[in-house]
CSV table of N, CA and C in Angstrom, one decimal:
chain,number,residue,atom,x,y,z
A,1,GLU,N,118.0,128.0,198.3
A,1,GLU,CA,116.8,127.7,197.6
A,1,GLU,C,117.0,128.0,196.2
A,2,ALA,N,116.3,127.0,195.2
A,2,ALA,CA,116.7,127.1,193.8
A,2,ALA,C,116.1,128.3,193.2
A,3,LEU,N,116.6,128.7,192.2
A,3,LEU,CA,116.2,129.9,191.5
A,3,LEU,C,115.2,129.4,190.4
A,4,ASP,N,114.2,130.2,190.2
A,4,ASP,CA,113.4,129.9,188.9
A,4,ASP,C,114.0,130.2,187.7
A,5,LYS,N,114.2,129.2,186.9
A,5,LYS,CA,114.8,129.3,185.6
A,5,LYS,C,114.2,130.2,184.5
A,6,ALA,N,113.0,130.7,184.9
A,6,ALA,CA,112.2,131.4,183.9
A,6,ALA,C,112.6,133.0,184.1
A,7,TRP,N,113.1,133.3,185.3
A,7,TRP,CA,113.7,134.5,185.6
A,7,TRP,C,114.6,135.0,184.7
A,8,PRO,N,114.9,136.3,184.4
A,8,PRO,CA,114.3,137.5,184.8
A,8,PRO,C,112.9,137.6,184.1
A,9,THR,N,111.9,138.3,184.9
A,9,THR,CA,110.7,138.7,184.3
A,9,THR,C,110.5,139.9,184.0
A,10,ILE,N,110.2,140.4,182.8
A,10,ILE,CA,110.2,141.9,182.6
A,10,ILE,C,108.9,142.3,183.3
A,11,CYS,N,108.9,143.4,183.9
A,11,CYS,CA,107.8,143.9,184.9
A,11,CYS,C,107.3,145.1,184.2
A,12,SER,N,108.1,145.9,183.4
A,12,SER,CA,107.5,147.1,182.9
A,12,SER,C,108.2,147.5,181.7
A,13,ARG,N,108.0,146.8,180.7
A,13,ARG,CA,108.8,147.2,179.4
A,13,ARG,C,108.1,148.2,178.6
A,14,ASP,N,106.9,148.5,178.9
A,14,ASP,CA,106.3,149.6,178.2
A,14,ASP,C,105.9,150.7,179.0
A,15,SER,N,106.6,151.7,179.3
A,15,SER,CA,106.3,152.9,180.0
A,15,SER,C,105.6,153.8,179.0
A,16,PRO,N,104.7,154.8,179.4
A,16,PRO,CA,103.9,155.6,178.4
A,16,PRO,C,104.7,156.2,177.3
A,17,ARG,N,105.9,156.5,177.7
A,17,ARG,CA,106.7,157.1,176.6
A,17,ARG,C,108.1,156.3,176.3
A,18,ARG,N,107.9,155.0,176.7
A,18,ARG,CA,109.1,153.9,176.3
A,18,ARG,C,110.5,154.4,176.6
A,19,GLU,N,110.5,155.2,177.8
A,19,GLU,CA,111.7,155.6,178.3
A,19,GLU,C,112.3,154.6,179.5
A,20,THR,N,111.6,153.7,180.0
A,20,THR,CA,112.1,153.0,181.2
A,20,THR,C,111.6,151.6,180.9
A,21,ALA,N,112.3,150.6,181.4
A,21,ALA,CA,111.8,149.3,181.6
A,21,ALA,C,112.5,148.5,182.9
A,22,GLY,N,111.8,147.8,183.6
A,22,GLY,CA,112.2,147.3,184.8
A,22,GLY,C,112.1,145.8,184.5
A,23,ILE,N,113.1,145.1,185.2
A,23,ILE,CA,113.2,143.6,185.1
A,23,ILE,C,113.5,143.0,186.4
A,24,VAL,N,112.8,142.0,186.8
A,24,VAL,CA,113.0,141.5,188.0
A,24,VAL,C,113.3,139.9,188.0
A,25,ALA,N,114.1,139.7,188.9
A,25,ALA,CA,114.4,138.1,189.1
A,25,ALA,C,113.9,137.5,190.2
A,26,THR,N,113.1,136.4,190.2
A,26,THR,CA,112.3,135.8,191.3
A,26,THR,C,113.1,134.3,191.5
A,27,ASP,N,112.9,134.0,192.7
A,27,ASP,CA,113.3,132.6,193.0
A,27,ASP,C,112.0,131.6,192.7
A,28,SER,N,112.2,130.2,193.1
A,28,SER,CA,111.2,129.3,192.7
A,28,SER,C,109.9,129.6,193.3
A,29,ASN,N,109.8,130.4,194.3
A,29,ASN,CA,108.5,130.6,195.0
A,29,ASN,C,107.9,131.8,194.6
A,30,GLY,N,108.7,132.5,193.6
A,30,GLY,CA,108.0,133.8,193.1
A,30,GLY,C,108.4,135.1,193.9
A,31,ALA,N,109.4,135.1,194.9
A,31,ALA,CA,109.9,136.0,195.6
A,31,ALA,C,110.8,136.7,194.8
A,32,VAL,N,110.8,138.3,194.7
A,32,VAL,CA,111.8,138.9,194.0
A,32,VAL,C,113.1,138.9,194.7
A,33,ILE,N,114.1,138.5,194.1
A,33,ILE,CA,115.5,138.5,194.7
A,33,ILE,C,116.5,139.5,194.0
A,34,GLY,N,116.1,140.1,192.8
A,34,GLY,CA,116.9,141.0,192.1
A,34,GLY,C,116.1,141.8,191.3
A,35,TRP,N,116.7,143.1,190.9
A,35,TRP,CA,115.9,144.0,189.9
A,35,TRP,C,116.7,145.0,189.3
A,36,LEU,N,116.4,145.4,188.1
A,36,LEU,CA,117.3,146.1,187.2
A,36,LEU,C,116.5,147.1,186.5
A,37,LYS,N,116.8,148.5,186.5
A,37,LYS,CA,116.2,149.5,185.8
A,37,LYS,C,116.9,149.9,184.6
A,38,LEU,N,116.3,149.8,183.5
A,38,LEU,CA,116.8,150.4,182.3
A,38,LEU,C,116.2,151.6,181.8
A,39,CYS,N,117.0,152.7,181.4
A,39,CYS,CA,116.4,154.0,181.1
A,39,CYS,C,116.9,154.6,179.9
A,40,LEU,N,116.2,155.2,179.0
A,40,LEU,CA,116.6,155.9,177.8
A,40,LEU,C,117.6,156.8,178.3
A,41,ALA,N,119.1,157.1,178.1
A,41,ALA,CA,120.0,157.8,178.3
A,41,ALA,C,119.6,159.2,178.7
A,42,PRO,N,119.0,159.9,177.5
A,42,PRO,CA,118.8,161.2,177.9
A,42,PRO,C,117.7,161.6,178.9
A,43,THR,N,116.9,160.7,179.4
A,43,THR,CA,115.9,160.9,180.3
A,43,THR,C,116.5,160.8,181.7
A,44,VAL,N,117.8,160.6,182.0
A,44,VAL,CA,118.4,160.3,183.3
A,44,VAL,C,119.6,161.3,183.4
A,45,PRO,N,119.6,162.5,183.2
A,45,PRO,CA,120.9,163.4,183.2
A,45,PRO,C,121.5,163.3,184.5
A,46,LYS,N,121.0,163.0,185.6
A,46,LYS,CA,121.6,163.2,186.7
A,46,LYS,C,122.7,162.1,186.9
A,47,ILE,N,122.5,161.0,186.3
A,47,ILE,CA,123.5,159.9,186.2
A,47,ILE,C,124.8,160.5,185.6
A,48,TYR,N,124.7,161.2,184.5
A,48,TYR,CA,125.7,161.6,183.6
A,48,TYR,C,126.4,162.9,184.4
A,49,ALA,N,125.7,163.4,185.3
A,49,ALA,CA,126.1,164.7,186.0
A,49,ALA,C,127.1,164.5,187.1
A,50,ARG,N,127.2,163.2,187.4
A,50,ARG,CA,128.1,162.8,188.6
A,50,ARG,C,129.5,163.4,188.3
A,51,ARG,N,130.3,163.8,189.3
A,51,ARG,CA,131.6,164.3,189.1
A,51,ARG,C,132.6,163.3,188.3
A,52,LEU,N,132.6,162.2,188.3
A,52,LEU,CA,133.4,161.2,187.6
A,52,LEU,C,133.1,161.4,186.1
A,53,TYR,N,131.8,161.5,185.8
A,53,TYR,CA,131.3,161.4,184.4
A,53,TYR,C,131.1,162.7,183.6
A,54,ARG,N,130.8,163.8,184.3
A,54,ARG,CA,130.3,164.8,183.6
A,54,ARG,C,131.0,165.6,182.6
A,55,THR,N,132.5,165.3,182.6
A,55,THR,CA,133.3,165.9,181.5
A,55,THR,C,133.8,164.9,180.5
A,56,LEU,N,133.3,163.6,180.6
A,56,LEU,CA,133.7,162.5,179.7
A,56,LEU,C,133.3,162.9,178.1
A,57,ASP,N,134.0,162.8,177.1
A,57,ASP,CA,133.7,163.2,175.9
A,57,ASP,C,132.7,162.0,175.4
A,58,CYS,N,132.8,160.8,175.9
A,58,CYS,CA,132.0,159.8,175.4
A,58,CYS,C,130.4,159.9,175.5
A,59,PHE,N,130.2,161.1,176.2
A,59,PHE,CA,128.7,161.3,176.3
A,59,PHE,C,128.3,162.5,175.5
A,60,ALA,N,129.2,163.0,174.6
A,60,ALA,CA,128.9,164.2,173.8
A,60,ALA,C,128.0,163.9,172.6
A,61,ASP,N,128.1,162.7,172.1
A,61,ASP,CA,127.3,162.4,170.9
A,61,ASP,C,125.9,162.3,171.1
A,62,LYS,N,125.0,162.4,170.0
A,62,LYS,CA,123.7,162.3,170.3
A,62,LYS,C,123.2,160.9,170.8
A,63,ARG,N,122.5,160.8,171.7
A,63,ARG,CA,122.2,159.6,172.5
A,63,ARG,C,120.8,159.1,172.5
A,64,ASP,N,119.9,159.6,171.5
A,64,ASP,CA,118.6,159.3,171.4
A,64,ASP,C,118.3,157.7,171.4
A,65,HIS,N,119.2,156.9,171.0
A,65,HIS,CA,119.0,155.3,170.9
A,65,HIS,C,119.9,154.5,171.9
A,66,THR,N,120.5,155.5,172.9
A,66,THR,CA,121.3,154.8,173.9
A,66,THR,C,120.4,154.5,175.2
A,67,TRP,N,120.5,153.4,175.9
A,67,TRP,CA,119.9,153.1,177.0
A,67,TRP,C,121.0,152.7,178.1
A,68,VAL,N,120.7,153.0,179.2
A,68,VAL,CA,121.7,152.7,180.4
A,68,VAL,C,121.0,151.9,181.5
A,69,ILE,N,122.0,151.1,182.0
A,69,ILE,CA,121.5,150.4,183.3
A,69,ILE,C,121.6,151.4,184.3
A,70,ALA,N,120.4,152.0,184.7
A,70,ALA,CA,120.4,153.0,185.8
A,70,ALA,C,120.5,152.5,187.3
A,71,CYS,N,120.2,151.3,187.6
A,71,CYS,CA,120.2,150.7,188.8
A,71,CYS,C,119.9,149.2,188.9
A,72,MET,N,120.6,148.5,189.8
A,72,MET,CA,120.4,147.2,189.9
A,72,MET,C,120.8,146.7,191.3
A,73,LEU,N,120.0,145.9,191.8
A,73,LEU,CA,120.1,145.3,193.3
A,73,LEU,C,119.7,143.8,193.1
A,74,THR,N,120.6,143.1,194.1
A,74,THR,CA,120.3,141.7,194.3
A,74,THR,C,120.1,141.5,195.7
A,75,HIS,N,119.2,140.8,196.2
A,75,HIS,CA,119.0,140.5,197.6
A,75,HIS,C,120.3,140.0,198.3
A,76,PRO,N,120.8,140.5,199.3
A,76,PRO,CA,122.0,140.0,199.9
A,76,PRO,C,122.1,138.4,200.1
A,77,GLU,N,120.9,137.7,200.3
A,77,GLU,CA,121.0,136.2,200.5
A,77,GLU,C,121.2,135.5,199.2
A,78,HIS,N,121.1,136.2,198.0
A,78,HIS,CA,121.2,135.6,196.6
A,78,HIS,C,122.4,136.2,195.9
A,79,ARG,N,123.3,136.9,196.5
A,79,ARG,CA,124.5,137.4,195.8
A,79,ARG,C,125.3,136.2,195.5
A,80,ARG,N,126.1,136.3,194.5
A,80,ARG,CA,127.1,135.3,194.0
A,80,ARG,C,126.3,134.0,193.5
A,81,HIS,N,125.1,134.2,193.0
A,81,HIS,CA,124.4,132.9,192.6
A,81,HIS,C,123.9,133.2,191.1
A,82,GLY,N,124.4,134.2,190.4
A,82,GLY,CA,124.1,134.5,189.1
A,82,GLY,C,122.9,135.4,188.7
A,83,VAL,N,122.4,136.2,189.9
A,83,VAL,CA,121.2,136.8,189.7
A,83,VAL,C,121.6,138.1,188.9
A,84,ALA,N,122.5,138.9,189.3
A,84,ALA,CA,123.0,140.2,188.5
A,84,ALA,C,123.3,139.7,187.1
A,85,ARG,N,123.9,138.6,186.8
A,85,ARG,CA,124.3,138.1,185.5
A,85,ARG,C,123.1,138.1,184.6
A,86,SER,N,122.0,137.3,185.1
A,86,SER,CA,120.9,137.0,184.5
A,86,SER,C,120.0,138.3,184.3
A,87,LEU,N,120.1,139.3,185.2
A,87,LEU,CA,119.5,140.6,185.0
A,87,LEU,C,120.2,141.4,183.7
A,88,VAL,N,121.5,141.3,183.9
A,88,VAL,CA,122.2,142.1,182.7
A,88,VAL,C,121.9,141.5,181.5
A,89,GLU,N,121.9,140.1,181.5
A,89,GLU,CA,121.6,139.3,180.1
A,89,GLU,C,120.3,139.8,179.6
A,90,ALA,N,119.2,139.8,180.6
A,90,ALA,CA,118.0,140.1,180.2
A,90,ALA,C,118.0,141.7,179.7
A,91,SER,N,118.7,142.4,180.3
A,91,SER,CA,118.6,144.0,179.9
A,91,SER,C,119.1,144.1,178.6
A,92,ILE,N,120.3,143.4,178.1
A,92,ILE,CA,120.7,143.5,176.8
A,92,ILE,C,119.6,143.0,175.7
A,93,GLU,N,118.8,142.1,175.9
A,93,GLU,CA,117.7,141.5,175.2
A,93,GLU,C,116.8,142.7,175.1
A,94,VAL,N,116.2,143.2,176.3
A,94,VAL,CA,115.3,144.2,176.4
A,94,VAL,C,115.6,145.3,175.7
A,95,ALA,N,116.9,145.9,175.9
A,95,ALA,CA,117.4,147.0,175.2
A,95,ALA,C,117.4,147.0,173.6
A,96,ARG,N,117.8,145.8,173.2
A,96,ARG,CA,117.6,145.4,171.6
A,96,ARG,C,116.1,145.6,171.4
A,97,GLU,N,115.3,145.0,171.9
A,97,GLU,CA,113.8,145.0,171.7
A,97,GLU,C,113.3,146.5,171.6
A,98,LEU,N,113.7,147.3,172.5
A,98,LEU,CA,113.3,148.6,172.6
A,98,LEU,C,114.1,149.5,171.5
A,99,GLY,N,114.9,148.9,170.8
A,99,GLY,CA,115.4,149.7,169.6
A,99,GLY,C,116.8,150.4,170.0
A,100,ALA,N,117.4,150.1,171.1
A,100,ALA,CA,118.6,150.6,171.4
A,100,ALA,C,119.8,150.3,170.3
A,101,GLN,N,120.5,151.3,170.2
A,101,GLN,CA,121.7,151.1,169.4
A,101,GLN,C,122.9,150.7,170.1
A,102,GLN,N,122.9,151.2,171.6
A,102,GLN,CA,123.8,150.8,172.6
A,102,GLN,C,123.3,150.7,173.7
A,103,LEU,N,123.9,150.1,174.8
A,103,LEU,CA,123.5,150.0,176.2
A,103,LEU,C,124.7,150.2,176.9
A,104,GLU,N,124.6,151.1,177.9
A,104,GLU,CA,125.6,151.7,178.7
A,104,GLU,C,125.5,151.2,180.2
A,105,ALA,N,126.5,151.1,180.9
A,105,ALA,CA,126.5,150.6,182.3
A,105,ALA,C,127.8,151.4,182.9
A,106,LEU,N,127.5,152.3,183.9
A,106,LEU,CA,128.5,152.9,184.8
A,106,LEU,C,128.7,152.0,186.0
A,107,ALA,N,129.5,150.9,185.7
A,107,ALA,CA,129.8,150.0,186.7
A,107,ALA,C,130.9,150.3,187.7
A,108,ARG,N,131.2,149.4,188.5
A,108,ARG,CA,132.1,149.5,189.5
A,108,ARG,C,133.3,148.3,189.3
A,109,ALA,N,134.5,148.7,189.5
A,109,ALA,CA,135.6,147.8,189.5
A,109,ALA,C,136.4,148.1,190.7
A,110,PRO,N,136.0,147.8,191.8
A,110,PRO,CA,136.7,148.2,193.0
A,110,PRO,C,138.0,147.3,193.3
A,111,GLU,N,139.0,147.9,193.9
A,111,GLU,CA,140.2,147.2,194.4
A,111,GLU,C,139.8,146.5,195.7
A,112,ASP,N,139.1,147.1,196.5
A,112,ASP,CA,138.8,146.5,197.8
A,112,ASP,C,137.3,145.8,197.8
A,113,PRO,N,136.8,145.1,198.8
A,113,PRO,CA,135.7,144.6,198.7
A,113,PRO,C,134.5,145.7,198.5
A,114,ILE,N,133.5,145.4,197.7
A,114,ILE,CA,132.5,146.5,197.4
A,114,ILE,C,131.6,146.6,198.4
A,115,GLN,N,131.3,148.0,198.7
A,115,GLN,CA,130.4,148.3,199.6
A,115,GLN,C,128.7,148.2,199.2
A,116,ASP,N,127.9,148.0,200.0
A,116,ASP,CA,126.4,147.8,199.6
A,116,ASP,C,126.1,149.2,198.7
A,117,ALA,N,126.6,150.4,199.1
A,117,ALA,CA,126.1,151.6,198.6
A,117,ALA,C,126.5,151.8,197.2
A,118,VAL,N,127.5,150.9,196.7
A,118,VAL,CA,127.8,151.1,195.3
A,118,VAL,C,127.5,149.8,194.4
A,119,LEU,N,126.9,149.0,195.2
A,119,LEU,CA,126.4,147.7,194.5
A,119,LEU,C,125.5,147.9,193.3
A,120,ALA,N,124.6,149.1,193.5
A,120,ALA,CA,123.7,149.3,192.4
A,120,ALA,C,124.3,149.7,191.2
A,121,MET,N,125.5,149.9,191.1
A,121,MET,CA,126.2,150.2,189.8
A,121,MET,C,126.5,148.9,189.0
A,122,GLY,N,126.5,147.9,189.6
A,122,GLY,CA,126.9,146.7,189.0
A,122,GLY,C,128.4,146.3,188.9
A,123,PRO,N,128.8,145.0,188.7
A,123,PRO,CA,130.2,144.8,188.6
A,123,PRO,C,130.7,144.8,187.3
A,124,ALA,N,131.8,145.5,187.1
A,124,ALA,CA,132.3,145.8,185.8
A,124,ALA,C,132.8,144.4,185.3
A,125,ASP,N,133.4,143.6,185.9
A,125,ASP,CA,134.1,142.4,185.4
A,125,ASP,C,132.8,141.6,184.7
A,126,MET,N,131.9,141.3,185.6
A,126,MET,CA,130.7,140.6,185.0
A,126,MET,C,130.3,141.1,183.5
A,127,MET,N,130.2,142.4,183.6
A,127,MET,CA,129.4,143.2,182.4
A,127,MET,C,130.5,142.8,181.3
A,128,GLN,N,131.8,142.9,181.5
A,128,GLN,CA,132.6,142.8,180.3
A,128,GLN,C,132.7,141.3,179.9
A,129,GLN,N,132.4,140.3,180.8
A,129,GLN,CA,132.2,139.0,180.3
A,129,GLN,C,131.2,138.9,179.3
A,130,LEU,N,130.2,139.7,179.6
A,130,LEU,CA,128.9,139.6,178.7
A,130,LEU,C,129.0,140.5,177.5
A,131,GLY,N,130.1,141.1,177.1
A,131,GLY,CA,130.4,141.8,175.9
A,131,GLY,C,130.6,143.3,176.0
A,132,PHE,N,130.4,143.9,177.2
A,132,PHE,CA,130.5,145.4,177.4
A,132,PHE,C,132.0,145.6,177.2
A,133,VAL,N,132.4,146.8,176.8
A,133,VAL,CA,133.8,147.2,176.7
A,133,VAL,C,133.8,148.4,177.2
A,134,GLN,N,134.9,148.9,177.9
A,134,GLN,CA,135.2,150.1,178.6
A,134,GLN,C,135.5,151.3,177.3
A,135,VAL,N,134.8,152.2,177.5
A,135,VAL,CA,135.0,153.2,176.5
A,135,VAL,C,135.5,154.6,177.1
A,136,ALA,N,135.5,154.6,178.4
A,136,ALA,CA,136.0,156.1,179.0
A,136,ALA,C,135.9,155.5,180.6
A,137,GLY,N,136.3,156.6,181.3
A,137,GLY,CA,136.3,156.6,182.7
A,137,GLY,C,137.5,156.0,183.3
A,138,PRO,N,137.8,156.3,184.7
A,138,PRO,CA,138.8,155.7,185.4
A,138,PRO,C,138.5,154.1,185.6
A,139,ASP,N,139.6,153.3,185.7
A,139,ASP,CA,139.4,151.9,185.9
A,139,ASP,C,138.5,151.3,186.8
A,140,SER,N,138.5,152.4,188.1
A,140,SER,CA,137.6,151.8,189.1
A,140,SER,C,136.0,152.3,188.9
A,141,TYR,N,135.7,153.1,188.1
A,141,TYR,CA,134.5,153.5,187.6
A,141,TYR,C,134.4,153.6,186.1
A,142,PRO,N,134.4,152.4,185.5
A,142,PRO,CA,134.5,152.6,183.9
A,142,PRO,C,133.1,152.8,183.5
A,143,VAL,N,133.2,153.4,182.3
A,143,VAL,CA,131.9,153.6,181.3
A,143,VAL,C,132.1,152.4,180.4
A,144,LEU,N,131.1,151.5,180.5
A,144,LEU,CA,131.0,150.4,179.7
A,144,LEU,C,129.9,150.4,178.8
A,145,ARG,N,130.1,149.9,177.5
A,145,ARG,CA,129.1,150.0,176.5
A,145,ARG,C,129.2,148.7,175.7
A,146,ILE,N,127.9,148.4,175.3
A,146,ILE,CA,127.8,147.2,174.3
A,146,ILE,C,126.9,147.9,173.1
A,147,SER,N,127.3,147.7,171.9
A,147,SER,CA,126.6,148.1,170.8
A,147,SER,C,125.9,147.2,169.9
A,148,PHE,N,124.8,147.5,169.4
A,148,PHE,CA,123.9,146.5,168.7
A,148,PHE,C,124.0,146.8,167.2
């Protein structure tokens, strides 16, 4: 089925405190086929408390203008069709609009086929193609960042 070229559609750019934004991708019939959640980094400490990330120096700086891709999902029937890429491209635009100085992604770069449980972190190689650079973390769990 053809994808609607107008997607992703921003579904919640303005939270009451401007701390989150949701982006959805839809197909040509309007069905949701992908979703991405952006959060202001200081509002999601549990992401950074994970064993792999909690001791990294790259998170020590003041982060009031840092946003993070907190979660992203693509419907299994629509994977490998550019949905995740479009969601991340839109997240870069939205983060800029929200005043971000940088956008982070705690992506996955697996050696083996990726499991559904870790797909929500997003594919590191695709994010790097979009301009994110690795600033820390092990190669299979890189901390990626794009600055504005």
